[in-house]
Coordinates of C-alpha atoms in Angstrom, one line a residue:
M1 CA -128.6 92.2 -21.0
Q2 CA -127.3 91.9 -17.5
I3 CA -124.5 94.0 -16.2
P4 CA -121.8 92.0 -14.3
K5 CA -122.2 92.6 -10.6
G6 CA -118.9 94.2 -10.2
L7 CA -119.6 96.7 -12.9
A8 CA -123.1 97.8 -11.6
P9 CA -123.4 101.6 -11.4
M10 CA -123.3 103.1 -8.0
V11 CA -126.6 104.7 -7.0
P12 CA -126.2 107.6 -4.5
S13 CA -128.4 107.7 -1.5
T14 CA -131.3 110.1 -1.4
E15 CA -129.4 112.4 1.0
D16 CA -126.3 112.4 -1.1
A17 CA -128.3 113.1 -4.3
L18 CA -130.1 116.0 -2.7
A19 CA -126.8 117.4 -1.3
A20 CA -125.2 117.1 -4.8
E21 CA -128.1 119.0 -6.4
R22 CA -128.2 121.7 -3.8
S23 CA -124.4 122.2 -4.1
K24 CA -125.0 123.4 -7.7
A25 CA -126.9 126.5 -6.5
A26 CA -125.3 129.8 -7.1
F27 CA -126.4 131.0 -3.6
K28 CA -126.4 129.7 -0.1
V29 CA -129.8 128.2 1.0
S30 CA -129.4 129.9 4.4
D31 CA -128.9 133.3 2.7
M32 CA -132.0 132.8 0.6
H33 CA -134.0 131.8 3.7
Q34 CA -132.8 134.9 5.5
F35 CA -133.8 137.0 2.4
I36 CA -137.3 135.6 2.5
V37 CA -137.7 135.5 6.3
D38 CA -136.3 138.4 8.3
S39 CA -133.1 137.6 10.2
D40 CA -134.6 138.1 13.6
M41 CA -137.4 135.6 13.0
R42 CA -134.9 133.2 11.3
T43 CA -132.8 133.3 14.5
K44 CA -135.8 132.4 16.6
V45 CA -136.9 129.7 14.2
A46 CA -133.4 128.2 14.1
K47 CA -133.3 128.0 17.9
V48 CA -136.6 126.1 18.0
E49 CA -135.6 123.9 15.1
A50 CA -132.3 123.0 16.8
L51 CA -134.1 122.1 20.1
M52 CA -136.6 119.9 18.3
G53 CA -133.8 118.4 16.3
E54 CA -132.4 117.0 19.5
E55 CA -135.5 114.8 19.8
P56 CA -136.2 113.5 16.3
E57 CA -138.4 110.6 17.4
T58 CA -140.8 113.0 19.2
F59 CA -140.9 115.9 16.6
S60 CA -140.4 114.1 13.3
L61 CA -143.3 114.4 10.8
R62 CA -141.8 112.0 8.2
K63 CA -144.4 109.3 9.0
V64 CA -147.4 111.4 9.6
Y65 CA -148.9 110.9 6.1
F66 CA -148.7 107.1 6.6
M67 CA -150.4 107.2 10.1
S68 CA -153.9 106.2 10.9
R69 CA -156.2 108.9 12.4
Q70 CA -155.7 107.5 15.9
E71 CA -151.9 107.5 15.4
K72 CA -151.9 111.1 14.2
M73 CA -153.9 112.1 17.2
E74 CA -151.5 110.3 19.6
H75 CA -148.5 111.8 17.8
A76 CA -149.9 115.3 18.0
L77 CA -150.6 114.8 21.7
A78 CA -147.1 113.6 22.3
I79 CA -145.6 116.6 20.5
G80 CA -147.9 119.0 22.4
K81 CA -147.0 117.4 25.8
R82 CA -143.3 117.6 25.1
L83 CA -143.5 121.3 24.1
I84 CA -145.3 122.1 27.4
E85 CA -142.6 120.2 29.3
L86 CA -139.9 122.2 27.5
L87 CA -141.8 125.4 28.4
K88 CA -141.9 124.4 32.1
E89 CA -138.2 123.4 32.0
G90 CA -137.4 127.0 30.8
K91 CA -136.0 125.8 27.4
L92 CA -138.8 127.3 25.4
S93 CA -140.8 130.5 25.9
G94 CA -144.4 131.0 25.0
D95 CA -143.3 132.8 21.8
D96 CA -141.0 129.8 21.0
I97 CA -144.0 127.5 21.3
S98 CA -145.9 129.6 18.8
I99 CA -143.0 129.3 16.4
A100 CA -142.9 125.5 17.0
D101 CA -146.5 125.3 16.1
M102 CA -145.8 127.2 12.9
V103 CA -142.8 125.1 12.0
L104 CA -144.6 121.8 12.7
D105 CA -147.9 122.8 11.1
I106 CA -149.6 119.8 12.6
N107 CA -153.2 119.7 13.8
G108 CA -152.9 119.2 17.5
P109 CA -155.1 119.7 20.6
F110 CA -153.4 122.9 21.8
G111 CA -153.8 125.2 18.7
L112 CA -157.1 126.9 19.8
H113 CA -156.0 126.9 23.4
R114 CA -153.0 129.1 22.5
A115 CA -154.4 131.0 19.5
M116 CA -158.0 131.8 20.8
F117 CA -158.8 130.7 24.3
I118 CA -155.8 132.4 26.1
P119 CA -155.9 135.6 24.0
T120 CA -159.6 136.1 24.7
L121 CA -159.0 135.8 28.4
Q122 CA -156.0 138.1 28.2
N123 CA -157.9 140.8 26.3
Q124 CA -161.5 140.5 27.6
A125 CA -161.5 138.9 31.0
T126 CA -161.6 140.8 34.3
V127 CA -158.8 140.4 36.9
E128 CA -161.0 138.0 38.9
Q129 CA -161.8 136.0 35.7
Q130 CA -158.2 135.8 34.7
E131 CA -157.2 134.4 38.1
L132 CA -159.9 131.7 37.7
F133 CA -159.2 130.8 34.1
L134 CA -156.1 132.5 32.6
R135 CA -153.6 131.5 35.2
P136 CA -154.5 127.7 35.0
A137 CA -154.7 128.0 31.2
L138 CA -151.2 129.4 31.0
N139 CA -150.0 126.5 33.2
Y140 CA -151.9 124.0 31.1
E141 CA -153.9 122.9 34.1
I142 CA -157.0 123.5 32.0
L143 CA -157.2 123.1 28.2
G144 CA -159.5 125.5 26.3
C145 CA -161.0 125.8 22.8
Y146 CA -163.1 128.5 21.0
A147 CA -166.7 127.4 20.5
Q148 CA -168.2 129.9 18.0
T149 CA -169.3 128.0 14.9
E150 CA -172.7 126.3 15.0
I151 CA -174.0 123.6 12.7
G152 CA -176.9 125.8 11.5
H153 CA -175.0 129.1 11.3
G154 CA -171.4 128.6 10.4
S155 CA -169.5 131.7 11.4
N156 CA -172.5 134.0 11.1
V157 CA -171.9 135.4 14.6
Q158 CA -175.0 137.6 14.7
G159 CA -177.1 134.5 13.8
L160 CA -175.8 132.3 16.6
E161 CA -178.6 130.6 18.6
T162 CA -176.8 129.5 21.7
T163 CA -177.9 131.7 24.6
C164 CA -176.3 132.9 27.8
T165 CA -179.0 134.1 30.2
Y166 CA -178.3 135.9 33.5
V167 CA -180.2 134.4 36.4
P168 CA -180.3 137.2 39.1
E169 CA -181.9 134.9 41.8
T170 CA -178.7 132.7 41.9
D171 CA -176.2 135.2 40.3
E172 CA -175.4 132.7 37.6
F173 CA -175.4 132.5 33.8
E174 CA -177.3 129.7 32.1
V175 CA -175.8 128.6 28.8
H176 CA -178.3 126.8 26.5
S177 CA -178.5 125.3 23.0
P178 CA -182.2 125.7 22.1
S179 CA -182.1 123.6 18.9
V180 CA -180.0 121.2 16.8
R181 CA -179.0 124.2 14.7
A182 CA -177.3 125.7 17.8
C183 CA -175.0 122.8 18.3
K184 CA -171.4 124.0 18.4
W185 CA -169.8 122.2 15.5
W186 CA -166.3 121.7 13.9
I187 CA -164.6 123.1 17.1
G188 CA -161.0 121.9 17.2
S189 CA -160.1 120.0 20.4
L190 CA -163.7 120.3 21.8
G191 CA -164.6 116.7 20.8
V192 CA -161.9 114.9 22.7
T193 CA -159.4 117.0 24.6
A194 CA -160.6 120.4 25.9
T195 CA -161.7 120.8 29.5
H196 CA -163.1 124.4 28.9
A197 CA -164.7 126.2 26.0
M198 CA -164.9 129.9 25.2
V199 CA -168.5 129.8 24.0
M200 CA -169.8 132.6 21.8
A201 CA -173.5 133.0 22.8
Q202 CA -176.3 135.6 22.7
L203 CA -176.2 137.4 26.1
I204 CA -179.6 137.9 27.7
V205 CA -180.0 140.1 30.8
G206 CA -183.4 141.0 32.1
G207 CA -185.1 139.6 29.0
K208 CA -183.1 141.8 26.7
R209 CA -180.6 140.5 24.1
H210 CA -177.2 142.2 24.1
G211 CA -175.7 140.4 21.2
P212 CA -172.9 137.8 21.0
C213 CA -170.6 137.6 24.0
P214 CA -167.9 135.1 25.0
V215 CA -168.4 133.0 28.1
V216 CA -166.1 130.4 29.7
V217 CA -168.0 127.1 30.0
P218 CA -166.4 124.1 31.9
I219 CA -167.2 121.0 29.7
R220 CA -165.2 118.2 31.3
S221 CA -164.0 117.2 34.7
T222 CA -160.4 118.0 35.4
V223 CA -160.3 114.9 37.6
D224 CA -161.5 112.1 35.2
H225 CA -162.0 114.1 32.0
Q226 CA -165.7 113.0 31.7
P227 CA -168.3 115.5 30.3
L228 CA -169.9 117.5 33.0
E229 CA -173.7 117.4 33.8
G230 CA -175.7 119.0 31.1
V231 CA -172.9 118.8 28.5
T232 CA -173.1 116.4 25.5
V233 CA -169.9 116.3 23.5
G234 CA -168.3 113.9 21.0
D235 CA -165.9 113.3 18.2
L236 CA -167.1 114.3 14.7
G237 CA -165.0 111.5 13.1
P238 CA -162.4 111.7 10.3

């Protein structure tokens, strides 16, 4: 049986339907959110959400699940780039960007840079090393990752095979992967975007092993982004 066109039931839009259902709650959603998340953090999150809400095309995640792998990568790069621009414009602080990462929850090229590369430099590097690496890292002149996991050893740090040997004749450290098992594997952003890696390696000085130690290794040119001599790097795929 067909219903005459003029008598067809009115179907509310998705937004109207959701609003109608939410209006039936015996509490304010904002109050519940504040109860679950402390008010100070909620205030910070609200600030970041409001700023990102001004640029829905850049920060929207509605279409992410329908994107190809390449499109997801490009979208994450665009989001990361815009957050850095907002940081440099003074509209977001470093803490705000960490909150934005939490709110967006998208796999991007800057996660390990902020969560592992920079903190390791802040907590373990000398003043001279911080001038060389931390300052440009904070300015996003270099992009770092944290290369610990190896294909043959997972996160068994004591079992890592990559070595970092001090060469007294030239006052240098030689970083070496002695076998296929020692290949750094599953390292976020290493395959495509990072210029530097915080490599966990077995420190060797005077022929004696001193255990795992972090060492900053430049892996790509900051001019043309090509892998440096002696470095083989690539994308693991989807």
